[in-house]
mmCIF file of C-alpha atoms in Angstrom:
data_model
loop_
_atom_site.group_PDB
_atom_site.id
_atom_site.type_symbol
_atom_site.label_atom_id
_atom_site.label_comp_id
_atom_site.label_asym_id
_atom_site.label_seq_id
_atom_site.Cartn_x
_atom_site.Cartn_y
_atom_site.Cartn_z
ATOM 1 C CA MET A 106 0.029 -17.975 -7.096
ATOM 2 C CA LEU A 107 2.344 -15.069 -7.638
ATOM 3 C CA ASN A 108 1.962 -15.358 -11.401
ATOM 4 C CA THR A 109 -1.809 -15.330 -11.018
ATOM 5 C CA ALA A 110 -1.614 -12.226 -8.899
ATOM 6 C CA VAL A 111 0.575 -10.532 -11.507
ATOM 7 C CA LYS A 112 -1.875 -11.426 -14.226
ATOM 8 C CA ALA A 113 -4.785 -10.075 -12.121
ATOM 9 C CA ALA A 114 -2.840 -6.808 -11.465
ATOM 10 C CA ARG A 115 -2.132 -6.301 -15.136
ATOM 11 C CA ARG A 116 -5.790 -6.926 -15.988
ATOM 12 C CA GLY A 117 -6.931 -4.331 -13.493
ATOM 13 C CA ALA A 118 -4.208 -1.873 -14.644
ATOM 14 C CA ALA A 119 -5.347 -2.198 -18.235
ATOM 15 C CA ILE A 120 -8.744 -0.810 -17.249
ATOM 16 C CA ILE A 121 -7.078 1.974 -15.291
ATOM 17 C CA ASN A 122 -4.778 2.914 -18.152
ATOM 18 C CA ARG A 123 -7.602 3.090 -20.642
ATOM 19 C CA ALA A 124 -9.620 5.367 -18.349
ATOM 20 C CA SER A 125 -6.613 7.599 -17.743
ATOM 21 C CA PHE A 126 -6.691 8.870 -21.327
ATOM 22 C CA ASP A 127 -10.142 10.392 -20.819
ATOM 23 C CA LEU A 128 -10.436 11.388 -17.184
ATOM 24 C CA ASP A 129 -13.228 13.871 -17.865
ATOM 25 C CA ARG A 130 -15.593 10.926 -18.595
ATOM 26 C CA VAL A 131 -14.784 9.060 -15.364
ATOM 27 C CA LYS A 132 -17.660 9.044 -12.901
ATOM 28 C CA VAL A 133 -16.515 9.951 -9.422
ATOM 29 C CA THR A 134 -18.392 9.267 -6.205
ATOM 30 C CA GLU A 135 -17.469 10.579 -2.691
ATOM 31 C CA LYS A 136 -17.674 7.719 -0.205
ATOM 32 C CA ASN A 137 -16.869 10.152 2.627
ATOM 33 C CA PRO A 138 -15.511 13.733 2.569
ATOM 34 C CA ASN A 139 -12.282 13.638 0.464
ATOM 35 C CA ASP A 140 -12.510 9.827 0.116
ATOM 36 C CA PHE A 141 -13.294 9.140 -3.494
ATOM 37 C CA VAL A 142 -14.211 6.073 -5.562
ATOM 38 C CA THR A 143 -14.638 5.904 -9.286
ATOM 39 C CA GLU A 144 -16.211 3.469 -11.695
ATOM 40 C CA VAL A 145 -12.633 2.601 -12.654
ATOM 41 C CA ASP A 146 -11.841 1.389 -9.109
ATOM 42 C CA GLN A 147 -14.891 -0.834 -9.197
ATOM 43 C CA ALA A 148 -14.293 -2.196 -12.693
ATOM 44 C CA ALA A 149 -10.643 -2.893 -12.011
ATOM 45 C CA GLU A 150 -11.529 -4.688 -8.796
ATOM 46 C CA GLN A 151 -14.026 -6.880 -10.495
ATOM 47 C CA ALA A 152 -11.450 -7.735 -13.227
ATOM 48 C CA ILE A 153 -8.866 -8.629 -10.563
ATOM 49 C CA ILE A 154 -11.332 -10.742 -8.600
ATOM 50 C CA GLU A 155 -12.426 -12.593 -11.739
ATOM 51 C CA VAL A 156 -8.812 -13.648 -12.515
ATOM 52 C CA LEU A 157 -8.213 -14.758 -8.914
ATOM 53 C CA LYS A 158 -11.502 -16.582 -8.546
ATOM 54 C CA THR A 159 -11.089 -18.391 -11.850
ATOM 55 C CA ALA A 160 -7.800 -19.740 -10.719
ATOM 56 C CA TYR A 161 -8.720 -20.239 -7.018
ATOM 57 C CA PRO A 162 -12.532 -20.480 -6.647
ATOM 58 C CA ASP A 163 -12.352 -21.527 -2.984
ATOM 59 C CA HIS A 164 -10.184 -18.592 -1.869
ATOM 60 C CA ALA A 165 -11.692 -15.756 0.104
ATOM 61 C CA ILE A 166 -11.482 -12.038 -0.872
ATOM 62 C CA LEU A 167 -11.059 -8.896 1.098
ATOM 63 C CA ALA A 168 -11.247 -5.879 -1.305
ATOM 64 C CA GLU A 169 -11.528 -2.185 -0.782
ATOM 65 C CA GLU A 170 -14.653 -1.559 -2.773
ATOM 66 C CA SER A 171 -16.636 -4.794 -2.546
ATOM 67 C CA GLY A 172 -15.514 -5.684 0.929
ATOM 68 C CA ALA A 173 -15.389 -9.273 2.227
ATOM 69 C CA SER A 174 -16.521 -12.155 0.115
ATOM 70 C CA ALA A 175 -19.299 -14.344 1.510
ATOM 71 C CA ASN A 176 -16.857 -17.133 2.285
ATOM 72 C CA LEU A 177 -14.483 -14.971 4.365
ATOM 73 C CA HIS A 178 -14.155 -16.273 7.893
ATOM 74 C CA ASP A 179 -11.618 -16.071 10.713
ATOM 75 C CA ASP A 180 -10.219 -19.513 9.852
ATOM 76 C CA ASN A 181 -9.732 -19.044 6.077
ATOM 77 C CA GLU A 182 -6.511 -20.556 4.864
ATOM 78 C CA ASN A 183 -6.278 -18.314 1.799
ATOM 79 C CA VAL A 184 -7.453 -14.690 1.584
ATOM 80 C CA TRP A 185 -6.639 -12.293 -1.282
ATOM 81 C CA ILE A 186 -6.341 -8.691 -0.023
ATOM 82 C CA ILE A 187 -6.975 -6.254 -2.894
ATOM 83 C CA ASP A 188 -6.729 -2.497 -3.475
ATOM 84 C CA PRO A 189 -7.605 -2.027 -7.183
ATOM 85 C CA LEU A 190 -6.527 1.564 -7.292
ATOM 86 C CA ASP A 191 -4.513 2.962 -4.422
ATOM 87 C CA GLY A 192 -4.209 6.681 -4.914
ATOM 88 C CA THR A 193 -7.700 7.382 -6.391
ATOM 89 C CA THR A 194 -7.490 11.067 -5.692
ATOM 90 C CA ASN A 195 -4.219 11.279 -7.615
ATOM 91 C CA PHE A 196 -5.770 9.293 -10.505
ATOM 92 C CA ILE A 197 -8.786 11.513 -10.914
ATOM 93 C CA HIS A 198 -6.571 14.597 -11.025
ATOM 94 C CA GLY A 199 -4.166 13.009 -13.586
ATOM 95 C CA PHE A 200 -1.358 12.963 -11.023
ATOM 96 C CA PRO A 201 0.688 9.847 -12.002
ATOM 97 C CA GLN A 202 1.218 8.280 -8.587
ATOM 98 C CA TYR A 203 -1.163 5.336 -8.081
ATOM 99 C CA CYS A 204 -1.061 1.544 -8.181
ATOM 100 C CA VAL A 205 -2.766 -1.810 -8.041
ATOM 101 C CA SER A 206 -2.013 -3.770 -4.799
ATOM 102 C CA ILE A 207 -2.687 -7.490 -4.363
ATOM 103 C CA ALA A 208 -1.578 -9.761 -1.558
ATOM 104 C CA LEU A 209 -2.291 -13.259 -0.477
ATOM 105 C CA GLN A 210 -2.698 -14.005 3.222
ATOM 106 C CA GLN A 211 -2.235 -17.720 4.120
ATOM 107 C CA ARG A 212 -2.999 -18.869 7.614
ATOM 108 C CA GLY A 213 -2.554 -15.248 8.873
ATOM 109 C CA GLN A 214 0.738 -14.636 7.088
ATOM 110 C CA ILE A 215 1.192 -12.520 3.957
ATOM 111 C CA THR A 216 2.966 -14.883 1.492
ATOM 112 C CA GLN A 217 2.590 -13.232 -1.922
ATOM 113 C CA ALA A 218 2.634 -9.577 -2.962
ATOM 114 C CA VAL A 219 2.241 -7.581 -6.107
ATOM 115 C CA VAL A 220 2.252 -3.789 -6.338
ATOM 116 C CA TYR A 221 1.929 -2.577 -9.933
ATOM 117 C CA ASP A 222 2.421 1.055 -11.008
ATOM 118 C CA PRO A 223 0.797 1.273 -14.419
ATOM 119 C CA THR A 224 2.106 4.787 -15.193
ATOM 120 C CA ARG A 225 5.734 3.625 -15.076
ATOM 121 C CA ASN A 226 5.184 -0.088 -15.766
ATOM 122 C CA ASP A 227 6.931 -0.814 -12.413
ATOM 123 C CA LEU A 228 6.015 -4.304 -11.179
ATOM 124 C CA PHE A 229 7.022 -4.976 -7.570
ATOM 125 C CA THR A 230 6.666 -8.577 -6.501
ATOM 126 C CA ALA A 231 7.580 -10.664 -3.404
ATOM 127 C CA THR A 232 7.105 -14.238 -2.145
ATOM 128 C CA LYS A 233 7.670 -14.929 1.526
ATOM 129 C CA GLY A 234 11.162 -16.315 1.966
ATOM 130 C CA ALA A 235 12.168 -15.714 -1.658
ATOM 131 C CA GLY A 236 13.011 -12.017 -1.775
ATOM 132 C CA ALA A 237 11.463 -8.930 -3.386
ATOM 133 C CA TYR A 238 11.805 -7.795 -6.959
ATOM 134 C CA LEU A 239 11.209 -4.847 -9.193
ATOM 135 C CA ASN A 240 10.676 -5.900 -12.829
ATOM 136 C CA GLU A 241 12.390 -9.203 -11.949
ATOM 137 C CA LYS A 242 15.500 -7.522 -10.514
ATOM 138 C CA ARG A 243 16.176 -8.151 -6.832
ATOM 139 C CA ILE A 244 15.624 -5.120 -4.591
ATOM 140 C CA ARG A 245 16.801 -4.226 -1.114
ATOM 141 C CA VAL A 246 16.247 -1.463 1.333
ATOM 142 C CA THR A 247 18.949 1.203 1.519
ATOM 143 C CA LYS A 248 21.932 0.919 3.857
ATOM 144 C CA ARG A 249 21.183 4.284 5.505
ATOM 145 C CA ASP A 250 21.376 3.953 9.297
ATOM 146 C CA LYS A 251 20.776 7.558 10.415
ATOM 147 C CA ILE A 252 17.351 9.205 10.336
ATOM 148 C CA ALA A 253 19.074 12.533 9.785
ATOM 149 C CA ASP A 254 20.122 11.242 6.324
ATOM 150 C CA ALA A 255 16.810 9.520 5.505
ATOM 151 C CA LEU A 256 14.126 10.416 3.013
ATOM 152 C CA ILE A 257 10.803 9.472 4.663
ATOM 153 C CA GLY A 258 7.417 9.007 3.069
ATOM 154 C CA THR A 259 4.144 9.638 4.852
ATOM 155 C CA GLY A 260 0.417 10.241 4.306
ATOM 156 C CA PHE A 261 -1.450 13.387 5.379
ATOM 157 C CA PRO A 262 -4.841 13.115 7.118
ATOM 158 C CA PHE A 263 -7.663 13.652 4.677
ATOM 159 C CA ARG A 264 -10.794 12.302 6.403
ATOM 160 C CA ALA A 265 -13.087 14.551 8.439
ATOM 161 C CA ASN A 266 -12.376 12.602 11.711
ATOM 162 C CA ASP A 267 -8.646 12.463 11.273
ATOM 163 C CA ASP A 268 -6.576 14.166 13.984
ATOM 164 C CA ILE A 269 -4.805 16.913 12.019
ATOM 165 C CA ASP A 270 -3.310 18.462 15.167
ATOM 166 C CA GLN A 271 -1.678 15.204 16.159
ATOM 167 C CA TYR A 272 -0.338 14.738 12.712
ATOM 168 C CA LEU A 273 1.134 18.265 12.618
ATOM 169 C CA LYS A 274 3.038 17.424 15.806
ATOM 170 C CA MET A 275 4.349 14.234 14.149
ATOM 171 C CA PHE A 276 5.221 16.220 10.999
ATOM 172 C CA LYS A 277 7.177 18.726 13.009
ATOM 173 C CA ILE A 278 9.143 16.083 14.834
ATOM 174 C CA MET A 279 9.947 14.088 11.655
ATOM 175 C CA SER A 280 10.732 17.085 9.450
ATOM 176 C CA GLN A 281 13.247 18.270 12.085
ATOM 177 C CA SER A 282 14.790 14.781 12.313
ATOM 178 C CA CYS A 283 15.140 13.547 8.718
ATOM 179 C CA ALA A 284 16.567 14.711 5.456
ATOM 180 C CA GLY A 285 13.153 15.201 3.864
ATOM 181 C CA LEU A 286 9.458 14.223 4.032
ATOM 182 C CA ARG A 287 7.416 13.179 1.012
ATOM 183 C CA ARG A 288 3.666 12.671 0.609
ATOM 184 C CA PRO A 289 3.024 11.157 -2.832
ATOM 185 C CA GLY A 290 -0.517 9.937 -1.978
ATOM 186 C CA SER A 291 -0.398 6.176 -2.435
ATOM 187 C CA ALA A 292 0.555 4.219 0.672
ATOM 188 C CA ALA A 293 0.968 0.891 -1.148
ATOM 189 C CA LEU A 294 3.367 2.498 -3.667
ATOM 190 C CA ASP A 295 5.197 4.356 -0.905
ATOM 191 C CA LEU A 296 5.876 1.024 0.843
ATOM 192 C CA ALA A 297 7.121 -0.462 -2.423
ATOM 193 C CA TYR A 298 9.490 2.489 -2.696
ATOM 194 C CA VAL A 299 10.894 1.742 0.723
ATOM 195 C CA ALA A 300 11.537 -1.854 -0.417
ATOM 196 C CA ALA A 301 13.248 -0.584 -3.584
ATOM 197 C CA GLY A 302 15.385 1.978 -1.776
ATOM 198 C CA ARG A 303 13.641 5.039 -3.169
ATOM 199 C CA LEU A 304 12.558 5.936 0.339
ATOM 200 C CA ASP A 305 14.315 5.072 3.610
ATOM 201 C CA GLY A 306 11.185 4.881 5.709
ATOM 202 C CA PHE A 307 7.493 5.443 5.881
ATOM 203 C CA PHE A 308 4.861 6.237 8.471
ATOM 204 C CA GLU A 309 1.105 6.766 8.456
ATOM 205 C CA LYS A 310 -1.954 6.295 10.710
ATOM 206 C CA GLY A 311 -5.415 4.956 9.938
ATOM 207 C CA LEU A 312 -4.721 2.733 6.976
ATOM 208 C CA LYS A 313 -6.616 -0.450 5.935
ATOM 209 C CA PRO A 314 -5.273 -3.932 5.292
ATOM 210 C CA TRP A 315 -5.476 -3.437 1.498
ATOM 211 C CA ASP A 316 -3.198 -0.436 1.810
ATOM 212 C CA LEU A 317 -0.552 -2.335 3.740
ATOM 213 C CA ALA A 318 -0.576 -6.027 2.910
ATOM 214 C CA ALA A 319 1.464 -6.218 -0.266
ATOM 215 C CA GLY A 320 3.862 -3.422 0.586
ATOM 216 C CA SER A 321 4.666 -4.833 3.990
ATOM 217 C CA LEU A 322 5.860 -8.152 2.501
ATOM 218 C CA LEU A 323 7.915 -6.277 -0.152
ATOM 219 C CA ILE A 324 9.760 -4.473 2.702
ATOM 220 C CA THR A 325 10.442 -7.438 4.896
ATOM 221 C CA GLU A 326 11.596 -9.466 1.885
ATOM 222 C CA SER A 327 13.942 -6.654 0.946
ATOM 223 C CA GLY A 328 15.571 -6.489 4.372
ATOM 224 C CA GLY A 329 13.459 -3.820 6.015
ATOM 225 C CA ILE A 330 11.215 -3.862 9.133
ATOM 226 C CA VAL A 331 7.543 -3.090 9.430
ATOM 227 C CA GLY A 332 5.565 -2.529 12.635
ATOM 228 C CA THR A 333 3.233 -0.334 14.604
ATOM 229 C CA PHE A 334 4.269 3.009 16.064
ATOM 230 C CA GLU A 335 5.369 1.008 19.082
ATOM 231 C CA GLY A 336 7.404 -1.435 16.912
ATOM 232 C CA GLU A 337 4.886 -4.287 17.337
ATOM 233 C CA SER A 338 3.863 -6.737 14.571
ATOM 234 C CA ASP A 339 0.053 -6.208 14.658
ATOM 235 C CA TYR A 340 0.053 -3.371 12.096
ATOM 236 C CA LEU A 341 -2.065 -5.020 9.361
ATOM 237 C CA TYR A 342 -5.428 -4.599 11.062
ATOM 238 C CA LYS A 343 -4.376 -1.940 13.494
ATOM 239 C CA GLY A 344 -3.697 0.394 10.596
ATOM 240 C CA ASP A 345 -0.863 2.463 12.101
ATOM 241 C CA ILE A 346 2.416 1.641 10.385
ATOM 242 C CA LEU A 347 6.138 2.419 10.502
ATOM 243 C CA ALA A 348 8.463 0.906 7.969
ATOM 244 C CA GLY A 349 12.082 1.389 7.015
ATOM 245 C CA THR A 350 15.673 0.181 7.064
ATOM 246 C CA PRO A 351 16.438 -1.639 10.381
ATOM 247 C CA LYS A 352 18.168 1.295 12.061
ATOM 248 C CA VAL A 353 15.964 4.006 10.638
ATOM 249 C CA PHE A 354 12.904 1.996 11.772
ATOM 250 C CA ALA A 355 14.237 1.840 15.340
ATOM 251 C CA GLN A 356 14.841 5.631 15.361
ATOM 252 C CA MET A 357 11.327 6.256 13.945
ATOM 253 C CA VAL A 358 9.842 4.156 16.738
ATOM 254 C CA SER A 359 11.634 6.208 19.380
ATOM 255 C CA LEU A 360 10.283 9.424 17.814
ATOM 256 C CA LEU A 361 6.735 8.394 17.035
ATOM 257 C CA SER A 362 5.852 5.801 19.776
ATOM 258 C CA PRO A 363 4.237 8.613 21.903
ATOM 259 C CA PHE A 364 1.673 8.911 19.113
ATOM 260 C CA ALA A 365 0.660 5.230 19.217
ATOM 261 C CA LYS A 366 -3.024 4.502 19.830
#
């Protein structure tokens, strides 16, 4: 199943890469203010789904652009959760920080994960219970245990109904508490960076399952912890997420739990 997901991710990334050479010709649509989708997102998603459905015709799909497949129900054993292009705004501006994210949820648990960065040819993979890898080399979260020494990733509010004032309060607290804050613009890739030790932690509110599913397994399989702002485990569909090394995670919870829904 992991190999099939990798094949699907590479198939989608090939479409993204071809389009990246001629961005002026890419058709962009605004789903909501500052929330963009391109024909590339849609074409990459269809290519990914085609690979997965060819291998597993009975599996259900939950994808960012096409939504839930007709056979998606509460009791599905196998659900593929797909973001064909996480970081669309970066992509349409030629800012090289975006990725393909694919995860398999089996009986409510994420068991397979692929995050593929086509600009760097970075392939992050994980299978539940078998560790996380970057280009087939085992990865682990950093050993940093103090938030004062930690480099933390986040995502800024961009939708019209996002609470920018609340975020600015969080930004102030975190920027005063850690070594640095980064906002690259692709949550799935940020989570993969935590797993690979490029970041020590991550936090963001209002995300969707396709933003989180693959990256969350990468982190837990690399020794990190993922949870809500209160440290609970129901982050996937709640959408508010904290992630990091075990001790940094605990310190982030203590700082950010007042901002939980």
